[in-house]
Short mmCIF file of C-alpha atoms in Angstrom, two decimals:
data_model
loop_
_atom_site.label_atom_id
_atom_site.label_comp_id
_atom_site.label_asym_id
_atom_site.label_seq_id
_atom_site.Cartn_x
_atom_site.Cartn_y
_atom_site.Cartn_z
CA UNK A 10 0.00 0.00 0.00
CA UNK A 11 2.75 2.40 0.96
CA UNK A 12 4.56 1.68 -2.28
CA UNK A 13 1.23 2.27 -4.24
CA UNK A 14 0.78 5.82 -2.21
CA UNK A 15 5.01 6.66 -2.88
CA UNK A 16 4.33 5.66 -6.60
CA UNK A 17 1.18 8.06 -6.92
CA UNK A 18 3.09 11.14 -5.36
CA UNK A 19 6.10 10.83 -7.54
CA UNK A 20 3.01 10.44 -10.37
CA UNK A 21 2.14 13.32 -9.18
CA UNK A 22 5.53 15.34 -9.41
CA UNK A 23 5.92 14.36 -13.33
CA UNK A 24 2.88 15.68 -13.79
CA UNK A 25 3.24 18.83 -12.07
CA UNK A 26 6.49 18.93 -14.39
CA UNK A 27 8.17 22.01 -14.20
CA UNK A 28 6.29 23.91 -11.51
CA UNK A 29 7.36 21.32 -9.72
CA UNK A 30 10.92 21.63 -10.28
CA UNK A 31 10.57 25.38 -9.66
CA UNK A 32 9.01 24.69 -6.40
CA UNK A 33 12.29 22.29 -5.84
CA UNK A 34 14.62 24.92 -7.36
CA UNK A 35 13.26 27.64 -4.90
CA UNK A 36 13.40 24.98 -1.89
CA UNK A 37 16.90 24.71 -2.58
CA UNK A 38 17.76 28.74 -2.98
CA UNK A 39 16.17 29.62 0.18
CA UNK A 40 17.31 26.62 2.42
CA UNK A 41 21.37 27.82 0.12
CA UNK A 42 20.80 31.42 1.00
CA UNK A 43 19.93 30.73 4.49
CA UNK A 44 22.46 28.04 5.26
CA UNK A 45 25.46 30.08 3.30
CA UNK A 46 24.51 33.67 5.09
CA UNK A 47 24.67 31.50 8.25
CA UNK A 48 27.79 30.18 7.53
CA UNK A 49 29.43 33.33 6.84
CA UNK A 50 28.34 34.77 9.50
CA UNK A 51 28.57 32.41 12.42
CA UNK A 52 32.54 32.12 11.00
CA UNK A 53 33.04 35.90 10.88
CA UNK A 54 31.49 35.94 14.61
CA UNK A 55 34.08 33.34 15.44
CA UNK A 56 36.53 35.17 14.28
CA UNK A 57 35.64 38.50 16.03
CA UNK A 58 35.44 36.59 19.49
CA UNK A 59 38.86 35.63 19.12
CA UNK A 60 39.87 38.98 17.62
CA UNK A 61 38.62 40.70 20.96
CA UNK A 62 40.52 38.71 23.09
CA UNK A 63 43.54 40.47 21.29
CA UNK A 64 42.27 43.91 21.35
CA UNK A 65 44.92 45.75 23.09
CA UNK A 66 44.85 49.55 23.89
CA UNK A 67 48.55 51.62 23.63
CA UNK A 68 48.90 54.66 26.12
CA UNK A 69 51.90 56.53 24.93
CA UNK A 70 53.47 58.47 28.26
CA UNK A 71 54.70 62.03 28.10
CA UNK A 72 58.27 60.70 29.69
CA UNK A 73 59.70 57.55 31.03
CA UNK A 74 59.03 57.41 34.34
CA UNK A 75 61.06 55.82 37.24
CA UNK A 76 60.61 52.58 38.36
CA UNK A 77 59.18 53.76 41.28
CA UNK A 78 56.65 56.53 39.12
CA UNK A 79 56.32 52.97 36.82
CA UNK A 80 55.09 50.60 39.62
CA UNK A 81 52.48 53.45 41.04
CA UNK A 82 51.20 54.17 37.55
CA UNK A 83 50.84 50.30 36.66
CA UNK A 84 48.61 50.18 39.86
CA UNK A 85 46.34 52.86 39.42
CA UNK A 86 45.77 52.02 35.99
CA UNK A 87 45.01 48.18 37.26
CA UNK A 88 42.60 49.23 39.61
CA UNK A 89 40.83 51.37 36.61
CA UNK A 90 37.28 49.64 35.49
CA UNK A 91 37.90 47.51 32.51
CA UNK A 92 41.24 47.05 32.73
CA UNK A 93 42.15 42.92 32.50
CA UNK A 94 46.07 43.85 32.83
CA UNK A 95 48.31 46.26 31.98
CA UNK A 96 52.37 45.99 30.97
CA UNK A 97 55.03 48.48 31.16
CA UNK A 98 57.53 48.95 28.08
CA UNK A 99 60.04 51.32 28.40
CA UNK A 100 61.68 53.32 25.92
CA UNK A 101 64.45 50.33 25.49
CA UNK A 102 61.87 48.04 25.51
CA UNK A 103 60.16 49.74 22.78
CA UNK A 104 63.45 50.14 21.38
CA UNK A 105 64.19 46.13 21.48
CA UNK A 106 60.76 45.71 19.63
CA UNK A 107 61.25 47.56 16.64
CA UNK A 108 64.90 45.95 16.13
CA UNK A 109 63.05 42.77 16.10
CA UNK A 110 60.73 43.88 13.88
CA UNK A 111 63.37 45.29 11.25
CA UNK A 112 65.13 42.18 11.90
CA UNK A 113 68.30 42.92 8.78
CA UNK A 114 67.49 46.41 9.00
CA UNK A 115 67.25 46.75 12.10
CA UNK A 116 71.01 48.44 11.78
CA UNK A 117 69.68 52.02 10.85
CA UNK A 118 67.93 52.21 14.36
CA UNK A 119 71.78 52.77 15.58
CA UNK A 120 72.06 55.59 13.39
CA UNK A 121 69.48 57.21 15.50
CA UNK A 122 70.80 60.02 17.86
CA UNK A 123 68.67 59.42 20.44
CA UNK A 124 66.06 56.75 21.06
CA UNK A 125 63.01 58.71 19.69
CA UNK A 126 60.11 56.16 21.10
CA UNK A 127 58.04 56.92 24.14
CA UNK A 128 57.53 54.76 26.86
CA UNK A 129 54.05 53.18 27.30
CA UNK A 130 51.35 51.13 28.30
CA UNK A 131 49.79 48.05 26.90
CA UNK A 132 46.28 47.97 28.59
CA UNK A 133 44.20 44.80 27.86
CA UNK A 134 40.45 45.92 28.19
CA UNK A 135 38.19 43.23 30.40
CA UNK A 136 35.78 41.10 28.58
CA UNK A 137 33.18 44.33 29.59
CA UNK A 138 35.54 46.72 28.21
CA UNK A 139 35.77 45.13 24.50
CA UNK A 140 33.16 46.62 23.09
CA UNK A 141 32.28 49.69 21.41
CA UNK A 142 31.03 51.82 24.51
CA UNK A 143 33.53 50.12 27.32
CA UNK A 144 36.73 50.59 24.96
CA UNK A 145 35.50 54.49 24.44
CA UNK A 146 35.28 54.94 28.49
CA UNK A 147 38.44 53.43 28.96
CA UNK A 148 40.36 55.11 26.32
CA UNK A 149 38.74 58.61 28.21
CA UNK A 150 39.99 57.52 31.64
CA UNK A 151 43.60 56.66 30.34
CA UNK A 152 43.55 59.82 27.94
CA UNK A 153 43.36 61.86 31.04
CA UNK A 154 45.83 60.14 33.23
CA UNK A 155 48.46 63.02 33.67
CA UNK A 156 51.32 61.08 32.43
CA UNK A 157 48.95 60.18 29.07
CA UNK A 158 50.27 61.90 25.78
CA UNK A 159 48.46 60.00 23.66
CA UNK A 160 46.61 57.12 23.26
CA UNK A 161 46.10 54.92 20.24
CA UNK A 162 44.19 51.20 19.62
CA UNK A 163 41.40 50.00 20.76
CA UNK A 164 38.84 47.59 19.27
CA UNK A 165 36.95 49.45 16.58
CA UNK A 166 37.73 47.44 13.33
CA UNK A 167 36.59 44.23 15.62
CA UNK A 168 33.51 46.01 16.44
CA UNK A 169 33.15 47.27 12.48
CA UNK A 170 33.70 43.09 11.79
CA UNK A 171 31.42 42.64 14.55
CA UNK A 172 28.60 45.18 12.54
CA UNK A 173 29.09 43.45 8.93
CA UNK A 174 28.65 39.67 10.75
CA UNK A 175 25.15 41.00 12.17
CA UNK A 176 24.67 42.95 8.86
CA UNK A 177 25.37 39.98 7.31
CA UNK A 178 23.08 37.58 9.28
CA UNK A 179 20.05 40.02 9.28
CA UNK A 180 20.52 39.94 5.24
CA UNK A 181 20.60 36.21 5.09
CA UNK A 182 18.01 36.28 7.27
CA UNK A 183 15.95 38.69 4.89
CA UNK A 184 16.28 36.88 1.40
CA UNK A 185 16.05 33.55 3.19
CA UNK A 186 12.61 34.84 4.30
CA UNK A 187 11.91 36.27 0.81
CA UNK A 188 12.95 32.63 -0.76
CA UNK A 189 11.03 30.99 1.60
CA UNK A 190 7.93 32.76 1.00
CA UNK A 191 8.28 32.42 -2.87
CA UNK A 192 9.05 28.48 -2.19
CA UNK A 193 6.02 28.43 -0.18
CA UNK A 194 4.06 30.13 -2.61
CA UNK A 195 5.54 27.83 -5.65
CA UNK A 196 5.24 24.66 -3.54
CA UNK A 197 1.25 25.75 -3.18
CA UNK A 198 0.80 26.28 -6.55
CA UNK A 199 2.41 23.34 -7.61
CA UNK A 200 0.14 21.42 -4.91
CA UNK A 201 -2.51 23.57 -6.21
CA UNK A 202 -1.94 22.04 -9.72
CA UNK A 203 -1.59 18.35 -8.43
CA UNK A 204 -4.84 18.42 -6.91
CA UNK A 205 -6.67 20.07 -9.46
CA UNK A 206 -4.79 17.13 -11.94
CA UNK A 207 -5.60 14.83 -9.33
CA UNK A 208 -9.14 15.63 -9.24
CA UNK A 209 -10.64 12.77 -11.22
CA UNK A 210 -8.39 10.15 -9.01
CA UNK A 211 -9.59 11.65 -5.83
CA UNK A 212 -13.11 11.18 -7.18
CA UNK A 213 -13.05 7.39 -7.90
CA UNK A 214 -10.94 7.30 -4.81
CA UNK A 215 -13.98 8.82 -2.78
CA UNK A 216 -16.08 6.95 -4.54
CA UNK A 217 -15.09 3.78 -3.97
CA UNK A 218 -14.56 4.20 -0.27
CA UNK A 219 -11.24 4.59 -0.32
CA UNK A 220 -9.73 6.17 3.69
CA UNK A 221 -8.97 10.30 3.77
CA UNK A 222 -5.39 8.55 4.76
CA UNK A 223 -5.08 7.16 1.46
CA UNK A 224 -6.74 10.54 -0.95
CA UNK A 225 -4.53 13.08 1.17
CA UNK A 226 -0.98 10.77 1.68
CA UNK A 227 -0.17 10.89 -1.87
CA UNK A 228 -0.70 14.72 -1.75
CA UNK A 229 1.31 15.24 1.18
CA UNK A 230 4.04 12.82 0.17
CA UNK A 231 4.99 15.04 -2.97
CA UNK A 232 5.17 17.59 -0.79
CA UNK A 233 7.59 16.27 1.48
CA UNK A 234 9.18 15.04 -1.60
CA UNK A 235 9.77 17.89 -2.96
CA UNK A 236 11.17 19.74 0.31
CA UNK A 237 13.31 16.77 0.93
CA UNK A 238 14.90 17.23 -2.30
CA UNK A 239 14.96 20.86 -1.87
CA UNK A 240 16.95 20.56 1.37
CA UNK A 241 19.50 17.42 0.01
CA UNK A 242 20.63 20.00 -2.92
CA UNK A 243 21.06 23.58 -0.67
CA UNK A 244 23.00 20.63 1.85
CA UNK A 245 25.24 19.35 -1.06
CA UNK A 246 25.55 22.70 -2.55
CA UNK A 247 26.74 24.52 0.86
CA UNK A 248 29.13 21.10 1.90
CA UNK A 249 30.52 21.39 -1.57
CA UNK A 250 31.26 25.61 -1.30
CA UNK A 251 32.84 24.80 2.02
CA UNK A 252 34.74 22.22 1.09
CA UNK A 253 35.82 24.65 -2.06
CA UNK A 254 36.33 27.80 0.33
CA UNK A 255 38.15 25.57 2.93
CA UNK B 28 -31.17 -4.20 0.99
CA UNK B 29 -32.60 -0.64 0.27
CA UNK B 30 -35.37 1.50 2.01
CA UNK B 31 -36.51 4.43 1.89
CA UNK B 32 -38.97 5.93 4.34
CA UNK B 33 -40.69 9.26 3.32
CA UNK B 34 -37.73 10.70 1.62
CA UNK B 35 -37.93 13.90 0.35
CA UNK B 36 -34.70 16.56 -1.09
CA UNK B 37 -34.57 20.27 -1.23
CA UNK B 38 -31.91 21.98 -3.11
CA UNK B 39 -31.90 25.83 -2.31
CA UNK B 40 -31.00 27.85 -5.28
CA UNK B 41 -29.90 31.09 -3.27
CA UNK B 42 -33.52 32.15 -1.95
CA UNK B 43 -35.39 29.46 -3.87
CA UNK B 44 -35.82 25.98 -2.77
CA UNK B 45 -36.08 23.81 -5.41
CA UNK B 46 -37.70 20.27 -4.13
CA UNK B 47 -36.22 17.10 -6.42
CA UNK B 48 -37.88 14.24 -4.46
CA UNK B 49 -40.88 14.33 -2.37
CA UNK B 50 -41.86 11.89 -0.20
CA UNK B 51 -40.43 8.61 -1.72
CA UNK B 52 -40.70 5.23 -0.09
CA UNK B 53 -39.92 1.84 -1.67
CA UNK B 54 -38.10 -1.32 -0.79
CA UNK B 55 -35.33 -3.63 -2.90
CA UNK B 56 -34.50 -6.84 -2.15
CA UNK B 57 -31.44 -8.40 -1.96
CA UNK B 58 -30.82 -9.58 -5.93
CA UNK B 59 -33.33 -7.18 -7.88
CA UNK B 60 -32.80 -5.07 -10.91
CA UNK B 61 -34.55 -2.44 -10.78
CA UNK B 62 -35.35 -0.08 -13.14
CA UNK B 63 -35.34 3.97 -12.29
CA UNK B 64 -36.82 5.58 -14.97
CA UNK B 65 -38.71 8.90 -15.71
CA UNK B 66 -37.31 12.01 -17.52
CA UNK B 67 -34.95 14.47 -17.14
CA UNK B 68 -35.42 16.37 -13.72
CA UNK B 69 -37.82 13.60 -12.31
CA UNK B 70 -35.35 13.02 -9.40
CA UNK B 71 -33.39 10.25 -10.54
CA UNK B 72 -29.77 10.98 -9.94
CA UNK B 73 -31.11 12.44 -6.70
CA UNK B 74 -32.12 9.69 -5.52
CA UNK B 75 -28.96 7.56 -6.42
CA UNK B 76 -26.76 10.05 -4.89
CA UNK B 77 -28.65 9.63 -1.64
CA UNK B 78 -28.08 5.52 -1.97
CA UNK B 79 -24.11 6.11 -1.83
CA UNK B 80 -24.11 8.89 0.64
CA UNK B 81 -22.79 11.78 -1.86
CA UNK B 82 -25.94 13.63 -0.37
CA UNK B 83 -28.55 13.80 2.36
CA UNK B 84 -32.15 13.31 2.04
CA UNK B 85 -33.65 16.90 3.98
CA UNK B 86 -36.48 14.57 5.36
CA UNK B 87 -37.05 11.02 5.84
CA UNK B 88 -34.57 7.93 6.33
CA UNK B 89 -32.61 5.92 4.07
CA UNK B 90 -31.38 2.60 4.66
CA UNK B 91 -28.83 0.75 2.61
CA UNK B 92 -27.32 -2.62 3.26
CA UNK B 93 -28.62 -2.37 6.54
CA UNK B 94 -27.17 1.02 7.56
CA UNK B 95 -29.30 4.25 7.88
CA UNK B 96 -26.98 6.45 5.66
CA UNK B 97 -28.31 9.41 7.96
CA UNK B 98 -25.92 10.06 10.32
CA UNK B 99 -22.99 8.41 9.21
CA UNK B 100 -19.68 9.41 9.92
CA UNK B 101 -16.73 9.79 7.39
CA UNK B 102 -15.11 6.53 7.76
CA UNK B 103 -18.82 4.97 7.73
CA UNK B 104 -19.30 6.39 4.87
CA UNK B 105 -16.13 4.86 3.20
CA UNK B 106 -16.88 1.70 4.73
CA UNK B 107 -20.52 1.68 3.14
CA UNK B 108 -18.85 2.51 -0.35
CA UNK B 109 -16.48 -0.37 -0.47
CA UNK B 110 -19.36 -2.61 -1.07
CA UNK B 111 -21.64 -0.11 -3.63
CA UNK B 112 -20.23 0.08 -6.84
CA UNK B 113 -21.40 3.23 -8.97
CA UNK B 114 -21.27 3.69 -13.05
CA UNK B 115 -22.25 7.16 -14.28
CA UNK B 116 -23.38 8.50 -17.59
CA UNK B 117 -19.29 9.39 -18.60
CA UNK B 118 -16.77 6.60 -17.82
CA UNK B 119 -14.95 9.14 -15.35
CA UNK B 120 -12.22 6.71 -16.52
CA UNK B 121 -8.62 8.13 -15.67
CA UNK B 122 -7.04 9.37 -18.69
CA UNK B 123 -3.52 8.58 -18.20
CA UNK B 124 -3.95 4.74 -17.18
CA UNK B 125 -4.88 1.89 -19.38
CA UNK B 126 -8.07 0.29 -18.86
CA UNK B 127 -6.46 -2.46 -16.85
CA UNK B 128 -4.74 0.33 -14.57
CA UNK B 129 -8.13 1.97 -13.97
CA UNK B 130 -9.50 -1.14 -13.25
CA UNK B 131 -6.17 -2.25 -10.40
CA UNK B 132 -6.62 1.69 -9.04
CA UNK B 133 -9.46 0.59 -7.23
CA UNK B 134 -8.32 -2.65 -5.92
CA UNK B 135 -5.01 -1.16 -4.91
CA UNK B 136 -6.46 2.29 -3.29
CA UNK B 137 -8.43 -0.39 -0.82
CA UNK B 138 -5.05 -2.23 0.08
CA UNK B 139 -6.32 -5.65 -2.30
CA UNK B 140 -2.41 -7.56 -1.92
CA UNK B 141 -0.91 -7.54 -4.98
CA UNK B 142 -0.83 -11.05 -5.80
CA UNK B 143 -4.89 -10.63 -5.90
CA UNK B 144 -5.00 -7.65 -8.26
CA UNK B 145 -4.10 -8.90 -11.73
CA UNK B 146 -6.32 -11.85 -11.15
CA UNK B 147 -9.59 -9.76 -9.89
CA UNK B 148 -8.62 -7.00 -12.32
CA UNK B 149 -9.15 -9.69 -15.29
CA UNK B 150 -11.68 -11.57 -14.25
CA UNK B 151 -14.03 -8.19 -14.30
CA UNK B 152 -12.57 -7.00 -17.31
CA UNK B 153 -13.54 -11.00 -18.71
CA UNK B 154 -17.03 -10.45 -17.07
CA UNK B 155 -17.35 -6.94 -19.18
CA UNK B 156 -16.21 -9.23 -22.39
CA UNK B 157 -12.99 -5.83 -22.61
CA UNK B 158 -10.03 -8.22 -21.66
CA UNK B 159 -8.67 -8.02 -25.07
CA UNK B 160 -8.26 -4.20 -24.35
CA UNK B 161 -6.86 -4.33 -21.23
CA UNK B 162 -3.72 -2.28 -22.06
CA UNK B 163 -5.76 0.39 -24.05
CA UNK B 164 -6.08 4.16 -22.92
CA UNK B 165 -9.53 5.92 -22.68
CA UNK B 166 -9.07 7.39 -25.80
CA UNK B 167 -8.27 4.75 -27.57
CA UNK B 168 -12.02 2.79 -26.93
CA UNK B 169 -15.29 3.60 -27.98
CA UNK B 170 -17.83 4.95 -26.17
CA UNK B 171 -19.37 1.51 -25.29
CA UNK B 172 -15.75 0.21 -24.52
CA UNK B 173 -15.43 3.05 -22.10
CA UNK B 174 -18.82 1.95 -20.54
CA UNK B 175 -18.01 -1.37 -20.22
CA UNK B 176 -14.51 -0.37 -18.59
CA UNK B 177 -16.13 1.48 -15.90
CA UNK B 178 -18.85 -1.33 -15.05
CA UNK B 179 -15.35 -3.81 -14.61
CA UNK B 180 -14.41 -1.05 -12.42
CA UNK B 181 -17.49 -0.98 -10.27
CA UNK B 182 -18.00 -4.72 -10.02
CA UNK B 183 -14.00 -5.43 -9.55
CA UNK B 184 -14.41 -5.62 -5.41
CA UNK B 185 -17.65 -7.70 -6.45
CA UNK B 186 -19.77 -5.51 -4.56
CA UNK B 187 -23.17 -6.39 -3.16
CA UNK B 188 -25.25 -3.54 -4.60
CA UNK B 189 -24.37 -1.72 -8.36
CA UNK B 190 -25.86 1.89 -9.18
CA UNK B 191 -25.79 2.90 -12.94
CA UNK B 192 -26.90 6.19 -13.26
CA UNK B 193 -27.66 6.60 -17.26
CA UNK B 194 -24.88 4.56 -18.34
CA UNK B 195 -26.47 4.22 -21.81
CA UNK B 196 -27.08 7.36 -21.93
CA UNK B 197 -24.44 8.45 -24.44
CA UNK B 198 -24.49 5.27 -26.81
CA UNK B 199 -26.26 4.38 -29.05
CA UNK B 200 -29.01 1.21 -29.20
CA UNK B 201 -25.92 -1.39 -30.39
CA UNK B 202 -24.10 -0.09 -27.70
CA UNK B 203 -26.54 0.34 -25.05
CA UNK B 204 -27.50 -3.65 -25.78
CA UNK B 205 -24.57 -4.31 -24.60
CA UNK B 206 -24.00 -2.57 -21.74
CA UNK B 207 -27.72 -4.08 -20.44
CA UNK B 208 -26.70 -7.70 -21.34
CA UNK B 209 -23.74 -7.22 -19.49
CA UNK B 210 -25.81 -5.43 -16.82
CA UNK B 211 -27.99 -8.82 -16.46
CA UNK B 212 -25.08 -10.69 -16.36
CA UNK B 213 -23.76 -8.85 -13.48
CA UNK B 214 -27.61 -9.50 -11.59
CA UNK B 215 -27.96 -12.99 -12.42
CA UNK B 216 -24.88 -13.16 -10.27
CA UNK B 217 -26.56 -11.84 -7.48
CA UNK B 218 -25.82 -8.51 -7.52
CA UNK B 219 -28.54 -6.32 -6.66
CA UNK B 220 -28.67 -3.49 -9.67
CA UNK B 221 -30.25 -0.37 -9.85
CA UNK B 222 -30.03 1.43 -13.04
CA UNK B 223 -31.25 4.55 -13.31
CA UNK B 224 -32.43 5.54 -17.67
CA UNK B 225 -34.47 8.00 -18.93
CA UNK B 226 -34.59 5.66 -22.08
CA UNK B 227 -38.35 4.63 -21.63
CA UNK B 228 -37.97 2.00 -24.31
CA UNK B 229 -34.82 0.54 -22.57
CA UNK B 230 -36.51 0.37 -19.58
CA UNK B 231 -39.66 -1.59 -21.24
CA UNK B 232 -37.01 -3.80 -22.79
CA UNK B 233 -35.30 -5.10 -20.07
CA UNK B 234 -38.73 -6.68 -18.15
CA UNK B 235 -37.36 -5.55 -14.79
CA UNK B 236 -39.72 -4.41 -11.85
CA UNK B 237 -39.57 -0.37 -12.61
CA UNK B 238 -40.17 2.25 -10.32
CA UNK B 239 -41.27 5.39 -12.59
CA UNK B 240 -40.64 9.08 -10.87
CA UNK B 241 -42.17 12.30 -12.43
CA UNK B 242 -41.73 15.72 -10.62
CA UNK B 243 -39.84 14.15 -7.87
CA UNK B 244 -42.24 11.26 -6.82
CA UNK B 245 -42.75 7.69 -7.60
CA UNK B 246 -45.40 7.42 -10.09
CA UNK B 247 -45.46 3.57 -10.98
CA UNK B 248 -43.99 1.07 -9.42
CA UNK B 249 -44.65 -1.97 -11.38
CA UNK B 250 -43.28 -5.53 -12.61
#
């Protein structure tokens, strides 16, 4: 009986012919475009969680001060709000760095006359500090500090990542919605056409005392069919780009 | 087999009610043919409609194969159709199956194992004399053909009780000969058969007891 009822829907789906493989087609877009916006943007918001973590904030001091000045500085700025740690880097230090980072070059640093970098600090903003309002507060406590000259960093291009993944999921979001409700509305016209082609079957079916089971399975195993099909192609199609992309 | 007590049907056009049987009551036994006949509008497809539950009588009761039909529920009413078979006017054969598919549709719809449908599928289309065109399409058969593929259709579960509502309506006197003689064939099996003609002259020619209806009432009831 089941096999009869499986061999009527897919009956059913030739005849609906190609409304029916628009309905699939559509099916597959809006499951793609969901799944692929989804993908990109739980990865970017992966990404920007980690990124945050890293999101360091520079305060360049007027002068080096002594390790005494050093110590009492490095404990008021701990005790700030926001502030995870905090590291000290004195003009050698800073110094030391950018040798490293010249590596072969880094000979034309000794034709400086003087060592021309300022001393600073490396504050690490808590997990409350790392975002858009937190990072500006704490980059107006440590800007008025009276040692402060300047400070630099903070997490704004995370945050502007952080914008475009939301941007991103709130568009996938929005044409997924869009596909579905053209899917929805090709899926009911193509059901729409298989009843109206299945009218003379329901009939005798009717007629001849046949269960509402059996008139309304076939109808709703197209159906199915046709999502199921829908959802193994946007599946292969979004395994494949990954696979591709990876 | 059948009863009917005091039926009577109202269609309402809009504001206007439009009566198409008024107070009916007969009897069939159990093996009859019986003739409905009377002319167009008398009430005849009315009252077949009301024997296989595709409508209800607005007064009165009516009792088929031992069931009052008013009342029933929607699996009853399934239940009660499995063993009425129905021919109308058109074949209301499927289009895109052969004959023999149209036949098997039925049998397989009800859950018949498949071992049983070939076998029952032929033996009606043998009892309709159409097994030579058992692999034809609808539109490949004559209009008799046709006919007789729909009565192998409605006596393929071998049901107790066969309604033919004008199903010699479209052919012509060759044709319609046949479709009777296979129609007596079918009775003298036991089947009880109510055929429903306005054909007055087919009617006279088959000798069957005939209940006559004429503005919605049984006139004669005689033979």
């Amino acid at each position: 009986m089941l096999g009869f009822l499986v061999g009527e829907a897919f009956r059913d789906l030739r005849r609906a012919g190609r409304v029916a493989v628009s309905a699939v087609v559509l099916i597959t877009l809006s499951l793609g475009a969901l799944g692929g916006f989804w993908l990109v943007s739980s990865n970017i918001g992966r990404a920007v969680a980690k990124w945050h973590d890293q999101v360091r904030i520079v305060v360049y001091l007027k002068r080096e001060p002594s390790a005494c000045d050093a110590a009492a500085l490095l404990e008021r700025v701990r005790a700030m709000p926001g502030v995870a740690g905090v590291v000290f880097i004195g003009k050698a230090d800073a110094l030391r760095s950018l040798k490293q980072v010249l590596g072969k070059d880094a000979g034309v640093v000794d034709q400086l006359p003087a060592n021309p970098l300022p001393a600073s600090l490396e504050v690490t903003p808590s997990a409350t500090a790392a975002t858009p309002d937190g990072a500006r507060d704490l980059l107006t406590r440590l800007a008025v500090l009276p040692e402060t000259d300047e400070v630099a960093g903070g997490g704004d291009w995370v945050e502007r990542l952080a914008h475009w993944q939301r941007l991103l999921a709130t568009i996938g979001l929005g044409v997924g919605a869009v596909l579905a409700v053209a899917a929805i509305l090709t899926v009911t016209t193509a059901t729409t056409l298989i009843l109206h082609a299945r009218r003379h079957e329901t009939e005798i079916m009717r007629l001849v005392g046949a269960s509402e089971l059996t008139i309304r399975l076939p109808v709703l195993l197209q159906g199915m069919l046709q999502g199921l099909a829908g959802a193994v192609l946007a599946l292969g199609a979004l395994v494949i780009t990954h696979s591709v992309v990876a | 087999m059948i009863e009917l007590h005091r039926v009577s049907k109202v269609y309402s056009v809009g504001p206007v009610k439009v009566p198409a049987l008024r107070e009916v009551s007969f009897r069939i036994n159990k093996g009859e043919f019986v003739v409905l006949t009377g002319p167009s509008g008398a009430g005849k497809t009315t009252l077949l409609r009301l024997l296989y539950r595709d409508d209800l009588p607005s007064e009165g009761d009516v009792e088929v194969l031992g069931a009052n039909l008013v009342g029933l529920g929607r699996s009853q009413v399934a239940a009660l159709r499995r063993s009425i078979g129905v021919v109308f006017q058109d074949s209301k054969l499927l289009p895109v199956r052969t004959v023999y598919e149209n036949v098997a549709f039925v049998l397989r719809v009800l859950g018949t194992p498949r071992r049983e449908i070939t076998a029952r599928a032929f033996d009606a289309l043998r009892a309709v004399g159409l097994s030579a065109r058992a692999q034809a399409y609808p539109a490949q058969l004559s209009q008799g053909e046709a006919q007789r593929a729909a009565l192998a259709r409605a006596i393929v579960r071998r049901p107790p009780l066969l309604l033919a509502d004008e199903p010699t309506g479209n052919l012509d006197e060759a044709m319609a000969a046949e479709i009777v003689a296979v129609l007596k064939d079918i009775g003298a099996g036991g089947t009880t058969i109510v055929l429903a003609t306005h054909q007055a002259r087919l009617a006279a020619t088959l000798r069957r007891r005939t209940l006559t209806l004429g503005g919605g009432r049984v006139m004669k009831d005689e033979g």
